[in-house]
Amino acid sequence: SEPYETILTETRGRVLLITLNRPKALNAINAQLTREVIRAATAADADPGVGCIVITGSAKAFAAGADIKEMQHATYAEMYAGDRFADWDRFVAVRKPIIAAVAGYALGGGCELAMMCDIILAADTAQFGQPEIKLGVMPGIGGSQRLTRFVGKAKAMEMCLTGRMMDAAEAERAGLVSRVIAADQLIDAALKAAETIASMSLPIAMMTKEAVNRSYETTLTEGIRFERRVFHAMFATKDQKEGMAAFVEKRPPRFENT
Ligand code: CO8
């Protein structure tokens, strides 16, 4: 129902599927696509009917990067004053789980978008890379930081300095993606994982996302303290009572998101 032009959105049960849809530009991330993805994701975050978001591209490209044609003539002053790419902080601030279902190219900003999601599922056709250096720039939407945390310095440095792409198998070995899936089954697998997540207690899933993400922001001691406090707080929810009662009574739980 939303008048989007660069993405398609579809609600399946409690899952919102966002499909990047600039096929002629291999889903290059321009200002409009940025606005629309963020609007769709933040609306889903505020919608109690949505429990999980899936974001995907086409068979050929998840996204081939930031839109080079849109930014090639920009000046330093424009990039700085407009704080280009800072809007993506609002995507990172989405509190519900987001799955990236990646087929084909995930390059530059495309790889960075996948890394801003919580889980990356890769088709066997997926190719991940940070080729910005070939354009005379470097990653600008978190790539130099997230890739390094996710795959370690050796691979991150090599990828950012040479532009070499990682295929799906290497990305799985390196810990960038959680699973590699046959390309024709990618969307089904992503929607199934999303439905599974959306069937859990929503506040508990959100707290779980927050706790895992905290590990990237703090020391181990503080992270474990945070985890324990959130764990304690879960005993104030009805869903904890229901989940444990259902186990003991050998029946499926009926979570009410309270
Ligand atoms: N931006 C704009 N248009 C693009 C992009 C892009 N990133 N990628 C592809 N396109 C366009 C092509 O220009 C082409 O358009 P046209 O038909 O009008 O010529 C169309 O998509 C199809 O692309 P190709 O013909 O090149 O398709 P191929 O199958 O031959 O090649 C590749 C596919 C290998 C993916 C190739 O398109 C490619 O190398 N793309 C660019 C990849 C890249 O360099 N990505 C990084 C972009 S920069 C970035 O993301 C950094 C963000 C942070 C910036 C920080 C600044 C502060």
Short mmCIF file of C-alpha atoms and ligand atoms in Angstrom, two decimals:
data_model
loop_
_atom_site.label_atom_id
_atom_site.label_comp_id
_atom_site.label_asym_id
_atom_site.label_seq_id
_atom_site.Cartn_x
_atom_site.Cartn_y
_atom_site.Cartn_z
CA SER A 1 0.00 0.00 0.00
CA GLU A 2 2.96 2.32 0.58
CA PRO A 3 3.92 4.25 -2.58
CA TYR A 4 7.47 2.91 -2.83
CA GLU A 5 9.38 3.08 -6.11
CA THR A 6 12.73 1.46 -5.35
CA ILE A 7 11.58 -1.37 -3.10
CA LEU A 8 8.72 -3.88 -2.96
CA THR A 9 7.17 -4.75 0.36
CA GLU A 10 5.02 -7.72 1.21
CA THR A 11 3.68 -8.87 4.56
CA ARG A 12 3.53 -12.62 5.06
CA GLY A 13 1.94 -13.39 8.38
CA ARG A 14 4.13 -11.66 10.95
CA VAL A 15 7.06 -11.20 8.53
CA LEU A 16 7.74 -8.11 6.41
CA LEU A 17 9.65 -8.91 3.21
CA ILE A 18 11.50 -5.95 1.69
CA THR A 19 12.81 -6.53 -1.84
CA LEU A 20 15.28 -4.00 -3.22
CA ASN A 21 14.00 -3.17 -6.69
CA ARG A 22 16.30 -1.08 -8.89
CA PRO A 23 17.13 -3.92 -11.30
CA LYS A 24 18.72 -1.70 -13.96
CA ALA A 25 21.25 -0.39 -11.43
CA LEU A 26 21.79 -3.76 -9.68
CA ASN A 27 19.97 -2.30 -6.65
CA ALA A 28 22.56 0.44 -6.19
CA ILE A 29 21.74 2.33 -3.02
CA ASN A 30 20.69 5.88 -3.88
CA ALA A 31 19.01 8.48 -1.65
CA GLN A 32 15.50 7.34 -2.53
CA LEU A 33 16.21 3.66 -1.85
CA THR A 34 17.83 4.65 1.42
CA ARG A 35 14.73 6.64 2.44
CA GLU A 36 12.36 3.87 1.41
CA VAL A 37 14.21 1.01 3.10
CA ILE A 38 14.48 3.02 6.31
CA ARG A 39 10.81 4.05 6.16
CA ALA A 40 9.66 0.46 5.59
CA ALA A 41 11.91 -0.94 8.31
CA THR A 42 11.04 1.68 10.92
CA ALA A 43 7.30 1.31 10.15
CA ALA A 44 7.63 -2.45 10.66
CA ASP A 45 9.51 -1.82 13.89
CA ALA A 46 6.55 0.21 15.15
CA ASP A 47 3.93 -2.29 13.91
CA PRO A 48 2.92 -4.85 16.56
CA GLY A 49 1.82 -7.15 13.73
CA VAL A 50 5.41 -7.61 12.52
CA GLY A 51 7.86 -9.84 14.38
CA CYS A 52 10.73 -10.07 11.89
CA ILE A 53 11.94 -8.35 8.71
CA VAL A 54 13.60 -9.99 5.69
CA ILE A 55 15.51 -7.86 3.21
CA THR A 56 16.55 -9.26 -0.15
CA GLY A 57 17.55 -8.21 -3.66
CA SER A 58 17.45 -9.99 -7.00
CA ALA A 59 19.06 -13.22 -8.18
CA LYS A 60 21.90 -11.18 -9.73
CA ALA A 61 22.47 -8.60 -7.02
CA PHE A 62 21.53 -8.05 -3.42
CA ALA A 63 22.97 -4.57 -4.00
CA ALA A 64 26.03 -3.53 -6.01
CA GLY A 65 26.89 -0.72 -3.63
CA ALA A 66 26.13 2.90 -3.04
CA ASP A 67 24.96 4.61 -6.24
CA ILE A 68 28.22 5.71 -7.86
CA LYS A 69 26.48 7.88 -10.45
CA GLU A 70 24.60 9.78 -7.74
CA MET A 71 27.71 10.59 -5.70
CA GLN A 72 30.47 10.96 -8.28
CA HIS A 73 30.27 14.77 -8.52
CA ALA A 74 29.57 15.44 -4.83
CA THR A 75 31.91 17.80 -3.03
CA TYR A 76 33.49 17.26 0.35
CA ALA A 77 31.31 20.03 1.78
CA GLU A 78 28.14 18.36 0.48
CA MET A 79 29.14 14.92 1.77
CA TYR A 80 30.07 16.38 5.15
CA ALA A 81 27.22 18.84 5.64
CA GLY A 82 24.65 16.28 4.45
CA ASP A 83 26.36 13.67 6.65
CA ARG A 84 25.91 11.24 3.75
CA PHE A 85 25.02 7.72 4.86
CA ALA A 86 24.32 8.73 8.50
CA ASP A 87 20.62 7.97 7.89
CA TRP A 88 21.54 4.29 8.02
CA ASP A 89 21.98 4.69 11.78
CA ARG A 90 18.16 4.62 11.91
CA PHE A 91 18.17 1.24 10.18
CA VAL A 92 20.72 -0.08 12.68
CA ALA A 93 18.48 1.25 15.47
CA VAL A 94 15.58 -1.01 14.38
CA ARG A 95 14.92 -3.24 17.40
CA LYS A 96 13.21 -6.18 15.71
CA PRO A 97 15.35 -8.87 14.10
CA ILE A 98 16.30 -8.35 10.43
CA ILE A 99 17.49 -11.12 8.11
CA ALA A 100 19.44 -10.31 4.94
CA ALA A 101 18.83 -12.91 2.21
CA VAL A 102 21.75 -12.36 -0.16
CA ALA A 103 22.02 -13.71 -3.71
CA GLY A 104 24.53 -12.44 -6.26
CA TYR A 105 26.55 -9.30 -5.65
CA ALA A 106 26.69 -7.72 -2.20
CA LEU A 107 29.35 -5.12 -2.87
CA GLY A 108 30.35 -1.93 -1.11
CA GLY A 109 27.23 -0.45 0.45
CA GLY A 110 25.43 -3.71 -0.43
CA CYS A 111 27.80 -5.73 1.72
CA GLU A 112 27.50 -3.05 4.38
CA LEU A 113 23.68 -3.20 4.27
CA ALA A 114 23.81 -6.99 4.73
CA MET A 115 26.15 -6.50 7.69
CA MET A 116 23.74 -3.99 9.28
CA CYS A 117 21.19 -6.83 9.44
CA ASP A 118 21.19 -9.40 12.26
CA ILE A 119 21.53 -12.60 10.26
CA ILE A 120 22.95 -13.03 6.75
CA LEU A 121 21.68 -16.04 4.79
CA ALA A 122 23.63 -16.45 1.56
CA ALA A 123 22.62 -18.13 -1.68
CA ASP A 124 25.42 -20.22 -3.17
CA THR A 125 25.67 -17.46 -5.81
CA ALA A 126 26.46 -14.72 -3.27
CA GLN A 127 29.60 -12.62 -3.66
CA PHE A 128 30.65 -10.25 -0.90
CA GLY A 129 33.14 -7.46 -1.39
CA GLN A 130 34.28 -3.99 -0.42
CA PRO A 131 35.64 -2.80 -3.79
CA GLU A 132 35.47 0.93 -2.98
CA ILE A 133 39.24 1.29 -3.16
CA LYS A 134 39.03 0.68 -6.91
CA LEU A 135 36.88 3.85 -7.10
CA GLY A 136 39.31 5.91 -5.10
CA VAL A 137 37.35 5.72 -1.84
CA MET A 138 36.88 3.26 0.99
CA PRO A 139 33.85 1.71 2.73
CA GLY A 140 31.60 4.46 4.13
CA ILE A 141 28.58 2.73 5.69
CA GLY A 142 30.40 0.68 8.31
CA GLY A 143 32.35 -1.79 6.18
CA SER A 144 35.80 -1.12 7.58
CA GLN A 145 34.43 -1.64 11.11
CA ARG A 146 31.79 -4.36 10.80
CA LEU A 147 33.67 -6.56 8.32
CA THR A 148 36.73 -6.44 10.57
CA ARG A 149 34.72 -7.46 13.62
CA PHE A 150 32.90 -10.22 11.74
CA VAL A 151 35.70 -11.86 9.73
CA GLY A 152 38.85 -10.58 11.47
CA LYS A 153 41.63 -8.28 10.38
CA ALA A 154 43.35 -10.51 7.83
CA LYS A 155 40.40 -10.99 5.51
CA ALA A 156 38.91 -7.53 6.13
CA MET A 157 42.19 -5.79 5.35
CA GLU A 158 42.74 -7.85 2.22
CA MET A 159 39.20 -7.29 0.97
CA CYS A 160 39.22 -3.54 1.64
CA LEU A 161 42.70 -3.01 0.21
CA THR A 162 42.44 -5.21 -2.90
CA GLY A 163 38.68 -5.26 -3.52
CA ARG A 164 38.75 -9.07 -3.74
CA MET A 165 35.31 -10.66 -3.44
CA MET A 166 34.48 -13.55 -1.11
CA ASP A 167 32.15 -16.24 -2.40
CA ALA A 168 29.42 -17.75 -0.24
CA ALA A 169 31.48 -20.72 0.95
CA GLU A 170 34.36 -18.51 2.06
CA ALA A 171 31.92 -16.09 3.71
CA GLU A 172 30.41 -18.96 5.68
CA ARG A 173 33.84 -20.28 6.75
CA ALA A 174 34.82 -16.76 7.80
CA GLY A 175 31.67 -16.33 9.92
CA LEU A 176 30.13 -13.55 7.82
CA VAL A 177 27.04 -15.59 6.91
CA SER A 178 25.14 -18.03 9.05
CA ARG A 179 24.28 -20.48 6.28
CA VAL A 180 24.67 -21.08 2.54
CA ILE A 181 21.51 -22.13 0.73
CA ALA A 182 20.81 -23.25 -2.85
CA ALA A 183 19.86 -20.07 -4.73
CA ASP A 184 16.38 -21.28 -5.67
CA GLN A 185 15.58 -21.96 -2.00
CA LEU A 186 17.00 -18.76 -0.52
CA ILE A 187 13.77 -16.81 -0.06
CA ASP A 188 11.86 -19.78 1.32
CA ALA A 189 14.66 -20.47 3.81
CA ALA A 190 14.82 -16.82 4.84
CA LEU A 191 11.05 -16.56 5.26
CA LYS A 192 11.02 -19.80 7.24
CA ALA A 193 13.73 -18.54 9.60
CA ALA A 194 11.87 -15.23 9.89
CA GLU A 195 8.57 -17.00 10.67
CA THR A 196 10.36 -19.02 13.35
CA ILE A 197 11.70 -15.83 14.92
CA ALA A 198 8.32 -14.09 14.58
CA SER A 199 6.63 -17.01 16.37
CA MET A 200 8.71 -16.38 19.49
CA SER A 201 7.81 -13.80 22.10
CA LEU A 202 8.45 -10.45 20.41
CA PRO A 203 9.82 -8.64 23.49
CA ILE A 204 12.08 -11.60 24.27
CA ALA A 205 13.38 -11.70 20.67
CA MET A 206 14.04 -7.95 20.81
CA MET A 207 15.90 -8.27 24.10
CA THR A 208 17.93 -11.13 22.63
CA LYS A 209 18.94 -9.01 19.63
CA GLU A 210 19.87 -6.17 21.97
CA ALA A 211 21.98 -8.48 24.13
CA VAL A 212 23.91 -10.03 21.23
CA ASN A 213 24.55 -6.60 19.72
CA ARG A 214 25.77 -5.33 23.07
CA SER A 215 28.74 -7.69 22.73
CA TYR A 216 30.07 -5.46 19.93
CA GLU A 217 29.81 -2.32 22.05
CA THR A 218 31.22 -3.19 25.44
CA THR A 219 33.65 -5.26 27.51
CA LEU A 220 32.98 -8.92 28.27
CA THR A 221 32.35 -8.23 31.97
CA GLU A 222 29.86 -5.43 31.25
CA GLY A 223 28.22 -7.43 28.46
CA ILE A 224 27.68 -10.40 30.74
CA ARG A 225 26.30 -8.14 33.46
CA PHE A 226 23.92 -6.60 30.88
CA GLU A 227 22.86 -10.07 29.76
CA ARG A 228 22.14 -11.18 33.33
CA ARG A 229 20.09 -8.10 34.13
CA VAL A 230 18.02 -8.52 30.95
CA PHE A 231 17.62 -12.22 31.74
CA HIS A 232 16.29 -11.33 35.19
CA ALA A 233 13.89 -8.81 33.63
CA MET A 234 12.42 -11.52 31.39
CA PHE A 235 10.85 -13.03 34.51
CA ALA A 236 8.56 -9.98 34.59
CA THR A 237 6.97 -11.14 31.29
CA LYS A 238 3.99 -13.44 30.90
CA ASP A 239 5.75 -15.03 27.94
CA GLN A 240 8.48 -16.43 30.21
CA LYS A 241 5.81 -18.03 32.41
CA GLU A 242 3.98 -19.36 29.35
CA GLY A 243 7.13 -20.66 27.62
CA MET A 244 8.31 -22.59 30.64
CA ALA A 245 4.82 -23.85 31.53
CA ALA A 246 4.35 -25.10 27.96
CA PHE A 247 7.62 -27.03 28.16
CA VAL A 248 6.67 -28.65 31.44
CA GLU A 249 3.17 -29.46 30.16
CA LYS A 250 4.61 -30.86 26.87
CA ARG A 251 2.59 -28.52 24.63
CA PRO A 252 3.47 -25.69 22.23
CA PRO A 253 3.69 -22.24 23.85
CA ARG A 254 1.15 -19.49 23.11
CA PHE A 255 3.15 -16.30 23.34
CA GLU A 256 1.15 -13.09 23.74
CA ASN A 257 4.07 -10.68 23.43
CA THR A 258 3.52 -9.47 26.95
N1 CO8 B 1 26.17 2.50 -8.62
C1 CO8 B 1 25.50 2.92 -9.72
N2 CO8 B 1 25.23 2.10 -10.75
C2 CO8 B 1 25.66 0.83 -10.69
C3 CO8 B 1 26.36 0.34 -9.59
C4 CO8 B 1 26.61 1.25 -8.51
N3 CO8 B 1 27.24 0.85 -7.40
N4 CO8 B 1 26.67 -0.95 -9.82
C5 CO8 B 1 26.17 -1.26 -11.02
N5 CO8 B 1 25.55 -0.18 -11.56
C6 CO8 B 1 24.90 -0.08 -12.86
C7 CO8 B 1 25.89 -0.07 -14.00
O1 CO8 B 1 26.42 1.22 -14.17
C8 CO8 B 1 25.05 -0.53 -15.15
O2 CO8 B 1 24.28 0.56 -15.58
P1 CO8 B 1 24.15 0.90 -17.18
O3 CO8 B 1 23.39 -0.28 -17.71
O4 CO8 B 1 23.38 2.18 -17.20
O5 CO8 B 1 25.53 0.96 -17.71
C9 CO8 B 1 24.12 -1.53 -14.52
O6 CO8 B 1 24.12 -1.25 -13.11
C10 CO8 B 1 24.55 -2.97 -14.70
O7 CO8 B 1 25.91 -3.07 -14.25
P2 CO8 B 1 27.08 -3.72 -15.13
O8 CO8 B 1 26.81 -3.51 -16.58
O9 CO8 B 1 28.38 -3.21 -14.60
O10 CO8 B 1 26.88 -5.27 -14.79
P3 CO8 B 1 28.02 -6.41 -14.81
O11 CO8 B 1 27.29 -7.69 -14.66
O12 CO8 B 1 28.91 -6.22 -15.99
O13 CO8 B 1 28.91 -6.12 -13.50
C11 CO8 B 1 29.31 -5.60 -11.17
C12 CO8 B 1 28.36 -6.26 -12.21
C13 CO8 B 1 30.60 -6.39 -11.07
C14 CO8 B 1 28.56 -5.65 -9.84
C15 CO8 B 1 29.58 -4.15 -11.59
O14 CO8 B 1 28.36 -3.51 -11.87
C16 CO8 B 1 30.31 -3.33 -10.54
O15 CO8 B 1 31.49 -3.48 -10.35
N6 CO8 B 1 29.57 -2.41 -9.84
C17 CO8 B 1 30.15 -1.49 -8.90
C18 CO8 B 1 30.50 -2.19 -7.61
C19 CO8 B 1 31.12 -1.20 -6.66
O16 CO8 B 1 32.15 -0.63 -6.89
N7 CO8 B 1 30.43 -1.01 -5.53
C20 CO8 B 1 30.88 -0.08 -4.53
C21 CO8 B 1 30.18 1.23 -4.71
S1 CO8 B 1 30.84 2.50 -3.66
C22 CO8 B 1 30.16 2.18 -2.16
O17 CO8 B 1 29.28 1.38 -1.99
C23 CO8 B 1 30.76 2.92 -1.01
C24 CO8 B 1 29.70 3.50 -0.10
C25 CO8 B 1 30.36 4.39 0.86
C26 CO8 B 1 30.97 5.59 0.16
C27 CO8 B 1 31.71 6.38 1.17
C28 CO8 B 1 31.76 7.84 0.82
C29 CO8 B 1 31.88 8.72 2.05
#
